[in-house]
Amino acid sequence: MKNKSSLIVITALCVLCAVSFWLYKNKTSGSTLNKEARDFAVTDTAAITRIFLADKEGRKVNLERKNNGWIVNGKYPARTDAISLLLYTMKMVDVKSPVSKSAREAVIKRMATSSIKVEIYEDDELIKQYYVGHESMDNDGSYMILTDLSSGENYDEPYLTFIPGFTGFLGPRYITDETDWRDRMILNYIPPNIKQIKLELTENPDSSFVINLKSTTQFELNKLNGQPITFDETKMKQYLAYFQNVSYEKLLTEYNKKLCDSLRSSVPYIKLSITDTKNETKIFNFHHKNSSFEINKKYGIDYKYDPDRFFLTYDNNKEVALVQYYVFGKILPTYAYFLPKNSVKK
């Protein structure tokens, strides 16, 4: 009888152990699945070699890390600020909260029509894939859903994601417009690489000039007809320093064909030609931008042309950009800028 009781106790204990083990396994499995479904962040962003972004409107951007920086769609240098922000976002993104059951279906349906697909690679291996959706109603995060790379299927649960310490949504950081990814810098010359600068002012040709660089310390300043101009050497050195890291405000090439075609066929009011030490010449044509009622009202002056912005055509007239006088004005003076100051009579 005693042996029989002991057997019953042992059997009961075995059953309890088996049930406990089954419950533990299921709980652990569910926890692991939940953890994997919310693992959006890439810890080592320095190892990322390629990022692919695509939206539901058919726009695609392929960003590749090269020895000399990131390249957009195999054609253009990428904006370093945008790359840095995207990599930071990919590293710091975290889950703020799961999506409630009542909102889950609506979030998934909206993401199915308006999300951005994100693929992240190390070398040729896809290490992370997820979809970036719309922002929450209070604009304090963006909805995302992760893909299970082992099956190729998305996880069932979307999450509201955010960056700790940042208030706002993350979608705009995942840019799918090629134009917005392109590096905006179009002038980056240092004196040792410049052979000649020619500035032709078509509306004031007598004020045009040519600078010839014999070396980094020897310069010539002439009018277009070759007449020498006496100049202040300090002003000349300062002027030559202005040609580094000069960027446009917005590229217009893909946005307004009629405007771009009109500018390409019109005579610029300033033509800037830069020849480097390899005898390669680049030409930059500047065009007036008409003022508007709003601009004139802002300044209280009846301007004919916008006092803040104007247009630029460059790269053999293929590209058209909006630029600021604040940025470009200092490299577009008349030759009078270089003249020595008059001696003060005592």
mmCIF file of N, CA and C in Angstrom, residues 73-132:
data_model
loop_
_atom_site.group_PDB
_atom_site.id
_atom_site.type_symbol
_atom_site.label_atom_id
_atom_site.label_comp_id
_atom_site.label_asym_id
_atom_site.label_seq_id
_atom_site.Cartn_x
_atom_site.Cartn_y
_atom_site.Cartn_z
ATOM 1 N N ASN A 73 21.887 55.766 -55.585
ATOM 2 C CA ASN A 73 21.501 55.097 -56.834
ATOM 3 C C ASN A 73 22.655 54.965 -57.822
ATOM 4 N N GLY A 74 23.857 54.785 -57.287
ATOM 5 C CA GLY A 74 25.031 54.551 -58.117
ATOM 6 C C GLY A 74 25.466 55.744 -58.939
ATOM 7 N N LYS A 75 24.916 56.967 -58.628
ATOM 8 C CA LYS A 75 25.186 58.122 -59.483
ATOM 9 C C LYS A 75 25.742 59.337 -58.758
ATOM 10 N N TYR A 76 25.186 59.657 -57.580
ATOM 11 C CA TYR A 76 25.510 60.932 -56.949
ATOM 12 C C TYR A 76 26.022 60.732 -55.522
ATOM 13 N N PRO A 77 26.916 61.613 -55.079
ATOM 14 C CA PRO A 77 27.286 61.596 -53.652
ATOM 15 C C PRO A 77 26.068 61.915 -52.806
ATOM 16 N N ALA A 78 25.954 61.243 -51.668
ATOM 17 C CA ALA A 78 24.803 61.452 -50.790
ATOM 18 C C ALA A 78 25.098 62.541 -49.763
ATOM 19 N N ARG A 79 24.046 63.202 -49.313
ATOM 20 C CA ARG A 79 24.178 64.216 -48.268
ATOM 21 C C ARG A 79 24.675 63.562 -46.979
ATOM 22 N N THR A 80 25.784 64.053 -46.474
ATOM 23 C CA THR A 80 26.350 63.465 -45.262
ATOM 24 C C THR A 80 25.436 63.674 -44.058
ATOM 25 N N ASP A 81 24.732 64.812 -44.008
ATOM 26 C CA ASP A 81 23.846 65.057 -42.872
ATOM 27 C C ASP A 81 22.681 64.083 -42.864
ATOM 28 N N ALA A 82 22.121 63.804 -44.050
ATOM 29 C CA ALA A 82 20.982 62.888 -44.138
ATOM 30 C C ALA A 82 21.409 61.452 -43.826
ATOM 31 N N ILE A 83 22.598 61.066 -44.297
ATOM 32 C CA ILE A 83 23.127 59.728 -44.003
ATOM 33 C C ILE A 83 23.352 59.566 -42.507
ATOM 34 N N SER A 84 23.975 60.557 -41.897
ATOM 35 C CA SER A 84 24.255 60.488 -40.456
ATOM 36 C C SER A 84 22.965 60.379 -39.650
ATOM 37 N N LEU A 85 21.961 61.147 -40.043
ATOM 38 C CA LEU A 85 20.683 61.115 -39.324
ATOM 39 C C LEU A 85 19.994 59.763 -39.486
ATOM 40 N N LEU A 86 20.048 59.190 -40.688
ATOM 41 C CA LEU A 86 19.414 57.896 -40.920
ATOM 42 C C LEU A 86 20.107 56.795 -40.124
ATOM 43 N N LEU A 87 21.431 56.781 -40.138
ATOM 44 C CA LEU A 87 22.170 55.766 -39.390
ATOM 45 C C LEU A 87 21.911 55.906 -37.889
ATOM 46 N N TYR A 88 21.848 57.136 -37.415
ATOM 47 C CA TYR A 88 21.551 57.364 -35.995
ATOM 48 C C TYR A 88 20.155 56.836 -35.655
ATOM 49 N N THR A 89 19.202 57.092 -36.561
ATOM 50 C CA THR A 89 17.835 56.615 -36.344
ATOM 51 C C THR A 89 17.795 55.094 -36.299
ATOM 52 N N MET A 90 18.508 54.450 -37.222
ATOM 53 C CA MET A 90 18.525 52.987 -37.267
ATOM 54 C C MET A 90 19.165 52.374 -36.023
ATOM 55 N N LYS A 91 20.075 53.096 -35.431
ATOM 56 C CA LYS A 91 20.726 52.602 -34.212
ATOM 57 C C LYS A 91 19.883 52.834 -32.970
ATOM 58 N N MET A 92 19.195 53.972 -32.899
ATOM 59 C CA MET A 92 18.515 54.368 -31.671
ATOM 60 C C MET A 92 17.025 54.032 -31.633
ATOM 61 N N VAL A 93 16.441 53.632 -32.763
ATOM 62 C CA VAL A 93 15.009 53.379 -32.790
ATOM 63 C C VAL A 93 14.628 52.314 -31.759
ATOM 64 N N ASP A 94 13.539 52.559 -31.066
ATOM 65 C CA ASP A 94 13.101 51.644 -30.011
ATOM 66 C C ASP A 94 11.576 51.580 -30.019
ATOM 67 N N VAL A 95 11.053 50.580 -29.363
ATOM 68 C CA VAL A 95 9.600 50.422 -29.284
ATOM 69 C C VAL A 95 9.064 51.226 -28.115
ATOM 70 N N LYS A 96 8.090 52.064 -28.408
ATOM 71 C CA LYS A 96 7.440 52.838 -27.354
ATOM 72 C C LYS A 96 6.285 52.063 -26.755
ATOM 73 N N SER A 97 5.525 51.388 -27.622
ATOM 74 C CA SER A 97 4.404 50.590 -27.134
ATOM 75 C C SER A 97 3.879 49.694 -28.250
ATOM 76 N N PRO A 98 3.256 48.581 -27.893
ATOM 77 C CA PRO A 98 2.565 47.779 -28.901
ATOM 78 C C PRO A 98 1.328 48.541 -29.385
ATOM 79 N N VAL A 99 0.803 48.124 -30.511
ATOM 80 C CA VAL A 99 -0.437 48.710 -31.004
ATOM 81 C C VAL A 99 -1.597 47.982 -30.345
ATOM 82 N N SER A 100 -2.565 48.723 -29.857
ATOM 83 C CA SER A 100 -3.706 48.100 -29.186
ATOM 84 C C SER A 100 -4.476 47.215 -30.163
ATOM 85 N N LYS A 101 -5.152 46.217 -29.638
ATOM 86 C CA LYS A 101 -5.904 45.289 -30.480
ATOM 87 C C LYS A 101 -6.980 46.011 -31.283
ATOM 88 N N SER A 102 -7.572 47.041 -30.688
ATOM 89 C CA SER A 102 -8.646 47.759 -31.371
ATOM 90 C C SER A 102 -8.111 48.577 -32.559
ATOM 91 N N ALA A 103 -6.834 48.989 -32.496
ATOM 92 C CA ALA A 103 -6.270 49.828 -33.562
ATOM 93 C C ALA A 103 -5.414 49.027 -34.544
ATOM 94 N N ARG A 104 -5.095 47.794 -34.194
ATOM 95 C CA ARG A 104 -4.140 46.998 -34.960
ATOM 96 C C ARG A 104 -4.541 46.851 -36.422
ATOM 97 N N GLU A 105 -5.755 46.487 -36.702
ATOM 98 C CA GLU A 105 -6.203 46.248 -38.078
ATOM 99 C C GLU A 105 -6.129 47.521 -38.913
ATOM 100 N N ALA A 106 -6.535 48.644 -38.327
ATOM 101 C CA ALA A 106 -6.511 49.917 -39.052
ATOM 102 C C ALA A 106 -5.071 50.343 -39.359
ATOM 103 N N VAL A 107 -4.158 50.126 -38.414
ATOM 104 C CA VAL A 107 -2.752 50.491 -38.624
ATOM 105 C C VAL A 107 -2.144 49.654 -39.743
ATOM 106 N N ILE A 108 -2.403 48.356 -39.726
ATOM 107 C CA ILE A 108 -1.852 47.468 -40.748
ATOM 108 C C ILE A 108 -2.408 47.814 -42.128
ATOM 109 N N LYS A 109 -3.699 48.105 -42.211
ATOM 110 C CA LYS A 109 -4.302 48.467 -43.500
ATOM 111 C C LYS A 109 -3.681 49.736 -44.062
ATOM 112 N N ARG A 110 -3.453 50.717 -43.202
ATOM 113 C CA ARG A 110 -2.870 51.972 -43.670
ATOM 114 C C ARG A 110 -1.417 51.770 -44.094
ATOM 115 N N MET A 111 -0.691 50.957 -43.340
ATOM 116 C CA MET A 111 0.700 50.686 -43.692
ATOM 117 C C MET A 111 0.808 49.932 -45.011
ATOM 118 N N ALA A 112 -0.210 49.149 -45.326
ATOM 119 C CA ALA A 112 -0.198 48.384 -46.573
ATOM 120 C C ALA A 112 -0.244 49.297 -47.792
ATOM 121 N N THR A 113 -0.703 50.539 -47.600
ATOM 122 C CA THR A 113 -0.836 51.451 -48.740
ATOM 123 C C THR A 113 0.098 52.659 -48.682
ATOM 124 N N SER A 114 0.748 52.884 -47.527
ATOM 125 C CA SER A 114 1.533 54.118 -47.431
ATOM 126 C C SER A 114 2.856 53.995 -46.685
ATOM 127 N N SER A 115 3.344 52.788 -46.498
ATOM 128 C CA SER A 115 4.585 52.623 -45.737
ATOM 129 C C SER A 115 5.829 52.657 -46.633
ATOM 130 N N ILE A 116 6.979 52.732 -45.999
ATOM 131 C CA ILE A 116 8.274 52.708 -46.683
ATOM 132 C C ILE A 116 9.002 51.426 -46.304
ATOM 133 N N LYS A 117 9.415 50.693 -47.314
ATOM 134 C CA LYS A 117 10.155 49.465 -47.077
ATOM 135 C C LYS A 117 11.624 49.794 -46.846
ATOM 136 N N VAL A 118 12.218 49.195 -45.814
ATOM 137 C CA VAL A 118 13.611 49.450 -45.466
ATOM 138 C C VAL A 118 14.374 48.123 -45.446
ATOM 139 N N GLU A 119 15.431 48.059 -46.244
ATOM 140 C CA GLU A 119 16.313 46.887 -46.232
ATOM 141 C C GLU A 119 17.706 47.356 -45.842
ATOM 142 N N ILE A 120 18.330 46.640 -44.892
ATOM 143 C CA ILE A 120 19.649 47.018 -44.399
ATOM 144 C C ILE A 120 20.606 45.840 -44.613
ATOM 145 N N TYR A 121 21.765 46.137 -45.198
ATOM 146 C CA TYR A 121 22.707 45.082 -45.569
ATOM 147 C C TYR A 121 24.068 45.283 -44.916
ATOM 148 N N GLU A 122 24.704 44.165 -44.606
ATOM 149 C CA GLU A 122 26.129 44.137 -44.294
ATOM 150 C C GLU A 122 26.779 43.318 -45.394
ATOM 151 N N ASP A 123 27.627 43.976 -46.183
ATOM 152 C CA ASP A 123 28.143 43.362 -47.403
ATOM 153 C C ASP A 123 26.942 42.991 -48.283
ATOM 154 N N ASP A 124 26.791 41.732 -48.634
ATOM 155 C CA ASP A 124 25.649 41.333 -49.471
ATOM 156 C C ASP A 124 24.549 40.646 -48.664
ATOM 157 N N GLU A 125 24.674 40.648 -47.349
ATOM 158 C CA GLU A 125 23.710 39.938 -46.504
ATOM 159 C C GLU A 125 22.658 40.906 -45.951
ATOM 160 N N LEU A 126 21.404 40.554 -46.171
ATOM 161 C CA LEU A 126 20.301 41.318 -45.601
ATOM 162 C C LEU A 126 20.207 41.000 -44.118
ATOM 163 N N ILE A 127 20.418 42.014 -43.278
ATOM 164 C CA ILE A 127 20.423 41.781 -41.827
ATOM 165 C C ILE A 127 19.176 42.315 -41.139
ATOM 166 N N LYS A 128 18.437 43.187 -41.812
ATOM 167 C CA LYS A 128 17.243 43.749 -41.190
ATOM 168 C C LYS A 128 16.301 44.253 -42.277
ATOM 169 N N GLN A 129 15.014 43.993 -42.080
ATOM 170 C CA GLN A 129 14.004 44.530 -42.991
ATOM 171 C C GLN A 129 12.767 44.907 -42.189
ATOM 172 N N TYR A 130 12.292 46.122 -42.413
ATOM 173 C CA TYR A 130 11.055 46.538 -41.750
ATOM 174 C C TYR A 130 10.353 47.593 -42.593
ATOM 175 N N TYR A 131 9.148 47.931 -42.164
ATOM 176 C CA TYR A 131 8.327 48.914 -42.879
ATOM 177 C C TYR A 131 8.035 50.072 -41.933
ATOM 178 N N VAL A 132 8.225 51.289 -42.440
ATOM 179 C CA VAL A 132 7.976 52.501 -41.664
ATOM 180 C C VAL A 132 6.649 53.086 -42.124
#
